[in-house]
Tab-separated table of C-alpha atoms in Angstrom:
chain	number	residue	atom	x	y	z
A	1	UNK	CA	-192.961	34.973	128.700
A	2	UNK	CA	-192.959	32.164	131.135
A	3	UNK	CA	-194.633	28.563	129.781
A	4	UNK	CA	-197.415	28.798	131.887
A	5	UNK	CA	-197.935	32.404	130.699
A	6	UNK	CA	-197.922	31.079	127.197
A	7	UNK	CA	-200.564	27.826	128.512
A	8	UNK	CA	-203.126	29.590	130.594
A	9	UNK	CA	-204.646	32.452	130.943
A	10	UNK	CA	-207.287	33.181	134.024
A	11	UNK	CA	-210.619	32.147	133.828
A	12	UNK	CA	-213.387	33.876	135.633
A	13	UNK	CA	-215.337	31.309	135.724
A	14	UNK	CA	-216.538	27.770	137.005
A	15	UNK	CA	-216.938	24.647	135.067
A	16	UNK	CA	-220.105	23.980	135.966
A	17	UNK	CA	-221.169	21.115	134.160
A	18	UNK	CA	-217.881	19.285	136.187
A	19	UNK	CA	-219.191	20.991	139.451
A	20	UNK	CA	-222.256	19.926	139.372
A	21	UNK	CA	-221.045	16.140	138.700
A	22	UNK	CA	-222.514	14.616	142.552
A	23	UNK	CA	-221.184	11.239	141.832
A	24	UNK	CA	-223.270	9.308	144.421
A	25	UNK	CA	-222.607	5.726	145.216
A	26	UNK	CA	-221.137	5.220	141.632
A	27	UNK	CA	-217.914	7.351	141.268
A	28	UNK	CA	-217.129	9.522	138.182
A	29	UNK	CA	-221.001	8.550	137.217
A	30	UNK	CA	-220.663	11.413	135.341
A	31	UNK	CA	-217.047	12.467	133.689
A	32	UNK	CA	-216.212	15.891	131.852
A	33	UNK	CA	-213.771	15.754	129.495
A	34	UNK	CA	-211.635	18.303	129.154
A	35	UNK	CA	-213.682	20.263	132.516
A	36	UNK	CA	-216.173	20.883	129.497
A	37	UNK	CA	-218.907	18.813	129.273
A	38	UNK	CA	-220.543	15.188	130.820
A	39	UNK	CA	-219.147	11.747	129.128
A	40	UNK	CA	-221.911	9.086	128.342
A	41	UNK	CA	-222.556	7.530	131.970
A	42	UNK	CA	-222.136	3.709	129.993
A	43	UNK	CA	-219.084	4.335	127.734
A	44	UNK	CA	-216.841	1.663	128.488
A	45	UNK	CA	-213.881	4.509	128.798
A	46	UNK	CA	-216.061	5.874	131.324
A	47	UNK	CA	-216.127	2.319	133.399
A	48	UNK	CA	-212.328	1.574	132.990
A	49	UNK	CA	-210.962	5.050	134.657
A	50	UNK	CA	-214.142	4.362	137.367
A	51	UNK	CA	-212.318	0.967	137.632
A	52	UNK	CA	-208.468	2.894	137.877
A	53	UNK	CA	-209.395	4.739	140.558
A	54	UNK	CA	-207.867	3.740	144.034
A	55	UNK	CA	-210.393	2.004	146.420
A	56	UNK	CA	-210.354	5.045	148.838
A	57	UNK	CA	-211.581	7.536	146.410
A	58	UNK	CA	-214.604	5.259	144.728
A	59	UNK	CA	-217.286	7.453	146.891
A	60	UNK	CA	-215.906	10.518	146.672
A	61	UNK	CA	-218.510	13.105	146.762
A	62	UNK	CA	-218.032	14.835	143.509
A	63	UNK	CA	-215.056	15.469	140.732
A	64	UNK	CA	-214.074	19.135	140.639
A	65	UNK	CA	-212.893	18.866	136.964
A	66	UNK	CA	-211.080	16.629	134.938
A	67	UNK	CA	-208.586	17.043	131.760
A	68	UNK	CA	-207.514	14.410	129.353
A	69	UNK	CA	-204.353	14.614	127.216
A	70	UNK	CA	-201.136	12.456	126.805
A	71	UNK	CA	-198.850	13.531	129.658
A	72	UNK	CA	-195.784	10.763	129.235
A	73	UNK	CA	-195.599	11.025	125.287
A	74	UNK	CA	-197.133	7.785	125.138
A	75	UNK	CA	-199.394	8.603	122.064
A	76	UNK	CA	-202.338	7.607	124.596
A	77	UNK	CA	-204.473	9.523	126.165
A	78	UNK	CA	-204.082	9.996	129.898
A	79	UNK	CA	-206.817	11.561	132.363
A	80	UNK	CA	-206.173	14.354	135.231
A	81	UNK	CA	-208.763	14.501	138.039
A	82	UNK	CA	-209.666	16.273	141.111
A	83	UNK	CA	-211.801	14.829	143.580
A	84	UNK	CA	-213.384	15.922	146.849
A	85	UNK	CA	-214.577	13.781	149.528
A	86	UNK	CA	-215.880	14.381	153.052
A	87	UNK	CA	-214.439	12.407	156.060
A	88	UNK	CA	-215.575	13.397	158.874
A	89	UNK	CA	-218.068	16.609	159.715
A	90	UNK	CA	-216.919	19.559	158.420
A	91	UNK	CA	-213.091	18.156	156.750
A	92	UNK	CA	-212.962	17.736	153.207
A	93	UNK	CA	-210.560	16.108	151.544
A	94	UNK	CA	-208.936	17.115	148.055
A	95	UNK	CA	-207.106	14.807	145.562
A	96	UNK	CA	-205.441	15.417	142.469
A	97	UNK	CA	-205.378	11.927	140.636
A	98	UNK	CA	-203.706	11.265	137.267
A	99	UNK	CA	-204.365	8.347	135.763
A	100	UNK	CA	-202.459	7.003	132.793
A	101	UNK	CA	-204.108	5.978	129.122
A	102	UNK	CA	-203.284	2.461	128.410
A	103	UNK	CA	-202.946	1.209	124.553
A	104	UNK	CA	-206.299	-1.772	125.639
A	105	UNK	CA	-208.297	1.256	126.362
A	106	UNK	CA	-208.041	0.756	130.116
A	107	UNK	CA	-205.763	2.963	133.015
A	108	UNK	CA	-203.923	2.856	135.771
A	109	UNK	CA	-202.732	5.419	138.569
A	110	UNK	CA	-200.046	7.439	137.430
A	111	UNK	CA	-199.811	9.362	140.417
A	112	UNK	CA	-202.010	10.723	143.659
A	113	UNK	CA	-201.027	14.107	145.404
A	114	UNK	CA	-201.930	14.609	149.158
A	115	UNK	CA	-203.636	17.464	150.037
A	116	UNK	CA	-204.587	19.540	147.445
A	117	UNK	CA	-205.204	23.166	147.473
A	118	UNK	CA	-208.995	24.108	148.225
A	119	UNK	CA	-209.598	27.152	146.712
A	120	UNK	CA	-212.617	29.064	147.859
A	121	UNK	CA	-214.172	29.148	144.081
A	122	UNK	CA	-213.301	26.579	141.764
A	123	UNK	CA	-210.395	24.751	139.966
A	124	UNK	CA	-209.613	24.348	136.183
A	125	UNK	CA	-207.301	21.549	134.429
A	126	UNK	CA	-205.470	21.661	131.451
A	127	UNK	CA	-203.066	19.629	129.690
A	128	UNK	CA	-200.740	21.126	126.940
A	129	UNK	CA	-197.110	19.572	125.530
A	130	UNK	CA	-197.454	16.896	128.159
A	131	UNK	CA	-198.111	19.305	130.903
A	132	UNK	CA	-200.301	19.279	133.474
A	133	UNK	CA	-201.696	23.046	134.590
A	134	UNK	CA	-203.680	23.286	137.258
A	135	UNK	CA	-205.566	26.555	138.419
A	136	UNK	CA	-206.734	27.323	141.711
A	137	UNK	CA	-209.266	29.864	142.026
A	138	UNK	CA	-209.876	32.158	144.715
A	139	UNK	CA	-211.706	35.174	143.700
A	140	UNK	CA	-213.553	35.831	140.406
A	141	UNK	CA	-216.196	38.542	139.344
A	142	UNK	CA	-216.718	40.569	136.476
A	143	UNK	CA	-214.468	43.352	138.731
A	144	UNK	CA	-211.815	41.196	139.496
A	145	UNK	CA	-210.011	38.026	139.424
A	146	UNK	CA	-207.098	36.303	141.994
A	147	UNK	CA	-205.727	32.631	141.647
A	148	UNK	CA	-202.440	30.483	140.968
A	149	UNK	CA	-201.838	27.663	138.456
A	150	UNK	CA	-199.484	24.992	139.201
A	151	UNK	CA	-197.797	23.463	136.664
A	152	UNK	CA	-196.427	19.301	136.367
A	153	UNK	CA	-194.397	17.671	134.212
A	154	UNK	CA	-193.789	13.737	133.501
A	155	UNK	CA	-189.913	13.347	134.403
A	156	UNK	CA	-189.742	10.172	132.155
A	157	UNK	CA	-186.759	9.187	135.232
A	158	UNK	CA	-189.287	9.054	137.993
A	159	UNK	CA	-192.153	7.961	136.341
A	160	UNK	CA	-194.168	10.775	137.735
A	161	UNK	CA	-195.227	14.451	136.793
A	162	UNK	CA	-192.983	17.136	138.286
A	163	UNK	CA	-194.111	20.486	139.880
A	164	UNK	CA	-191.693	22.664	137.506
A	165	UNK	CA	-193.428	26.009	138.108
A	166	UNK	CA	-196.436	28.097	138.927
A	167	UNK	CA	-198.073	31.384	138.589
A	168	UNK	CA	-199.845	33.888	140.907
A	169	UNK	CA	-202.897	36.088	138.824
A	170	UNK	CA	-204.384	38.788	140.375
A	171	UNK	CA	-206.510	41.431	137.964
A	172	UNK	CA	-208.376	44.379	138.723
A	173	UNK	CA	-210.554	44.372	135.309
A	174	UNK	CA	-212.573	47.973	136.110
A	175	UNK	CA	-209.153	49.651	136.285
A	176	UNK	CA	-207.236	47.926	133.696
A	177	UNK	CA	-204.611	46.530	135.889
A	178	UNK	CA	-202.909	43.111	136.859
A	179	UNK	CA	-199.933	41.598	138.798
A	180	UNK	CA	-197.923	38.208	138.062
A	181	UNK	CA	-195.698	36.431	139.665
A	182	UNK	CA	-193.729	33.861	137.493
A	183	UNK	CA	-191.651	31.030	138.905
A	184	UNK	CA	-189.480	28.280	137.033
A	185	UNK	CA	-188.325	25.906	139.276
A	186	UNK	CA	-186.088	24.422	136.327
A	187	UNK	CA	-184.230	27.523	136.116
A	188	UNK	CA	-184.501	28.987	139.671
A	189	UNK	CA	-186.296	32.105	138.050
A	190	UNK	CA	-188.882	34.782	139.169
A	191	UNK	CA	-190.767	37.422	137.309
A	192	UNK	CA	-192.720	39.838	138.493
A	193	UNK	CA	-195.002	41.805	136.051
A	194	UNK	CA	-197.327	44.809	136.444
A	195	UNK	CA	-199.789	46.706	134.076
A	196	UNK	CA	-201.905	49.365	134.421
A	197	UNK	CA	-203.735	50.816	131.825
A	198	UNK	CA	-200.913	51.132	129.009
A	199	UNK	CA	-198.060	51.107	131.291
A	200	UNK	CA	-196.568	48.002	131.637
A	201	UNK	CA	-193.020	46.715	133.552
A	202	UNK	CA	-191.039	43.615	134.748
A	203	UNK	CA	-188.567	42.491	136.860
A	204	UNK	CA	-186.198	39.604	136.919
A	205	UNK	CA	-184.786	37.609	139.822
A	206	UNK	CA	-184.134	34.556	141.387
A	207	UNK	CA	-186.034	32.199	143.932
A	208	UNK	CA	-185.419	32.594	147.314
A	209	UNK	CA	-186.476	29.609	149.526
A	210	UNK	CA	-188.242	28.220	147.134
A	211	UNK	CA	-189.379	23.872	147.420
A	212	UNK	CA	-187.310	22.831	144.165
A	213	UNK	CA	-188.942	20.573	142.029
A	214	UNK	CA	-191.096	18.391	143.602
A	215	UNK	CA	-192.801	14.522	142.367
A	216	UNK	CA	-196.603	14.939	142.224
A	217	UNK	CA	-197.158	11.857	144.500
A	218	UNK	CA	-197.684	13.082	147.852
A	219	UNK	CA	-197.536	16.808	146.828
A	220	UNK	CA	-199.356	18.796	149.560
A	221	UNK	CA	-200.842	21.714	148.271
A	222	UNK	CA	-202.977	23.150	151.040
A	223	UNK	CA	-202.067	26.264	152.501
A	224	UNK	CA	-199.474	26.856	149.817
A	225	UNK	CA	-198.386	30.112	149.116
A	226	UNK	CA	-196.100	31.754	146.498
A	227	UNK	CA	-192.110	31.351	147.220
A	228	UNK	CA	-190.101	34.259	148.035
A	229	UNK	CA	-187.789	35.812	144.970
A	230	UNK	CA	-185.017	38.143	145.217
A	231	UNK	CA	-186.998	41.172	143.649
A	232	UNK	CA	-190.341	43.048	143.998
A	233	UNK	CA	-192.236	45.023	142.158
A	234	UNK	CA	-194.439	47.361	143.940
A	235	UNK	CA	-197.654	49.420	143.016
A	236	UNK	CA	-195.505	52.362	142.207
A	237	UNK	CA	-193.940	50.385	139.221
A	238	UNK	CA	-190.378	50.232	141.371
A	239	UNK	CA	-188.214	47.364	141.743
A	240	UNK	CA	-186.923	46.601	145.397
A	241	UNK	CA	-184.438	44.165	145.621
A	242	UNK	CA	-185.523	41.432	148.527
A	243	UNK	CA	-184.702	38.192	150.169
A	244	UNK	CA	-188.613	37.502	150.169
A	245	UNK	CA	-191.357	38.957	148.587
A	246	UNK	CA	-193.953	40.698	150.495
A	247	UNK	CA	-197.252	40.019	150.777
């Protein structure tokens, strides 16, 4: 089982305490820790990320969700954000900030991504073993669920979080069935997974095509789609053996 396997599972459905956080002309006026619930509007925590946040992203027009954990094994707490802001009519613009825990309380940008990945639901953060898991969202009912998580790392090197892997969901809940597609960067590794009712199978390969491991500064997530792998397993439970994986 892959580590995002083991780290999240799909959620079908929105924070919407975090959602429904309209910041106004004070940014993160209203925090969620942990995408779970609202953070007193006059904690001084509150006023030091507000404070870490870079200049072009103070009037954002609301924070998607937020997670707070230590990230570079620090023993501090650091802070995960995404942010949505409107530039012009009709463009929206998507952030993924991480801000780092200092030991006076206070932060300071870790790293910014570019583009992030603007899911037609919602997203959800999480941050486990100093990893940052991000799930994009694009379908969710009480029939069904689709979505991918991304998952970062803090390369200690660098000084910023990694993308080391993600993982494309998609689950048909009134027939018992699912398909996931695993991918480890680290290891240049792809599994594909099927189940359907009892019956269950997976398939091993290796990524074709695929980005590497990228620094989350600057990481452009829109339009991303799942790299190719050298094997695919179809709704028949057979393996075909590929140079990219269909869609």
């Amino acid at each position: 089982m892959s580590t995002i396997s083991r780290a999240v599972r799909p959620i079908a459905h929105a924070s919407v305490a975090c959602m429904a956080a309209l910041l106004g002309p004070a940014v993160l006026a209203m925090l969620c820790v942990g995408g779970a619930h609202a953070a007193d509007g006059n904690t001084s925590a509150e006023q030091k990320a507000r404070l870490a946040v870079p200049p072009e992203f103070r009037h954002s027009d609301f924070v998607w969700t937020t997670a707070e954990g230590d990230l570079n094994g620090d023993g501090v707490p650091d802070l995960a954000l995404l942010l949505t802001r409107h530039k012009e009519e009709g463009q929206r613009e998507e952030r993924l900030l991480v801000l780092t825990g200092r030991a006076d309380g206070g932060y300071q940008v870790l790293s910014t991504s570019g583009e992030f990945c603007h899911p037609s639901k919602f997203y959800n953060l999480d941050i486990k073993n100093n990893s940052l898991f991000v799930q994009a969202v694009y379908y969710a009912d009480a029939a069904r669920f689709s979505g991918f998580t991304l998952q970062f790392r803090y390369n200690a090197k660098t000084k910023d979080l990694e993308h080391i892997g993600e993982q494309q969901d998609d689950e048909d809940y009134s027939s018992n069935a699912s398909h996931r597609v695993s991918l480890n960067y680290l290891t240049n590794t792809a599994i594909h997974s099927r189940r359907a009712g009892k019956k269950y199978k997976e398939a091993r390969g290796r990524i074709v095509g695929g980005p590497g491991v990228l620094p989350l500064n600057g990481f452009v997530c829109e339009g991303y789609g799942m790299t190719g792998s050298s094997v695919y397993l179809d709704e028949s439970f057979k393996v075909h053996k590929m140079g990219v994986t269909p869609p």
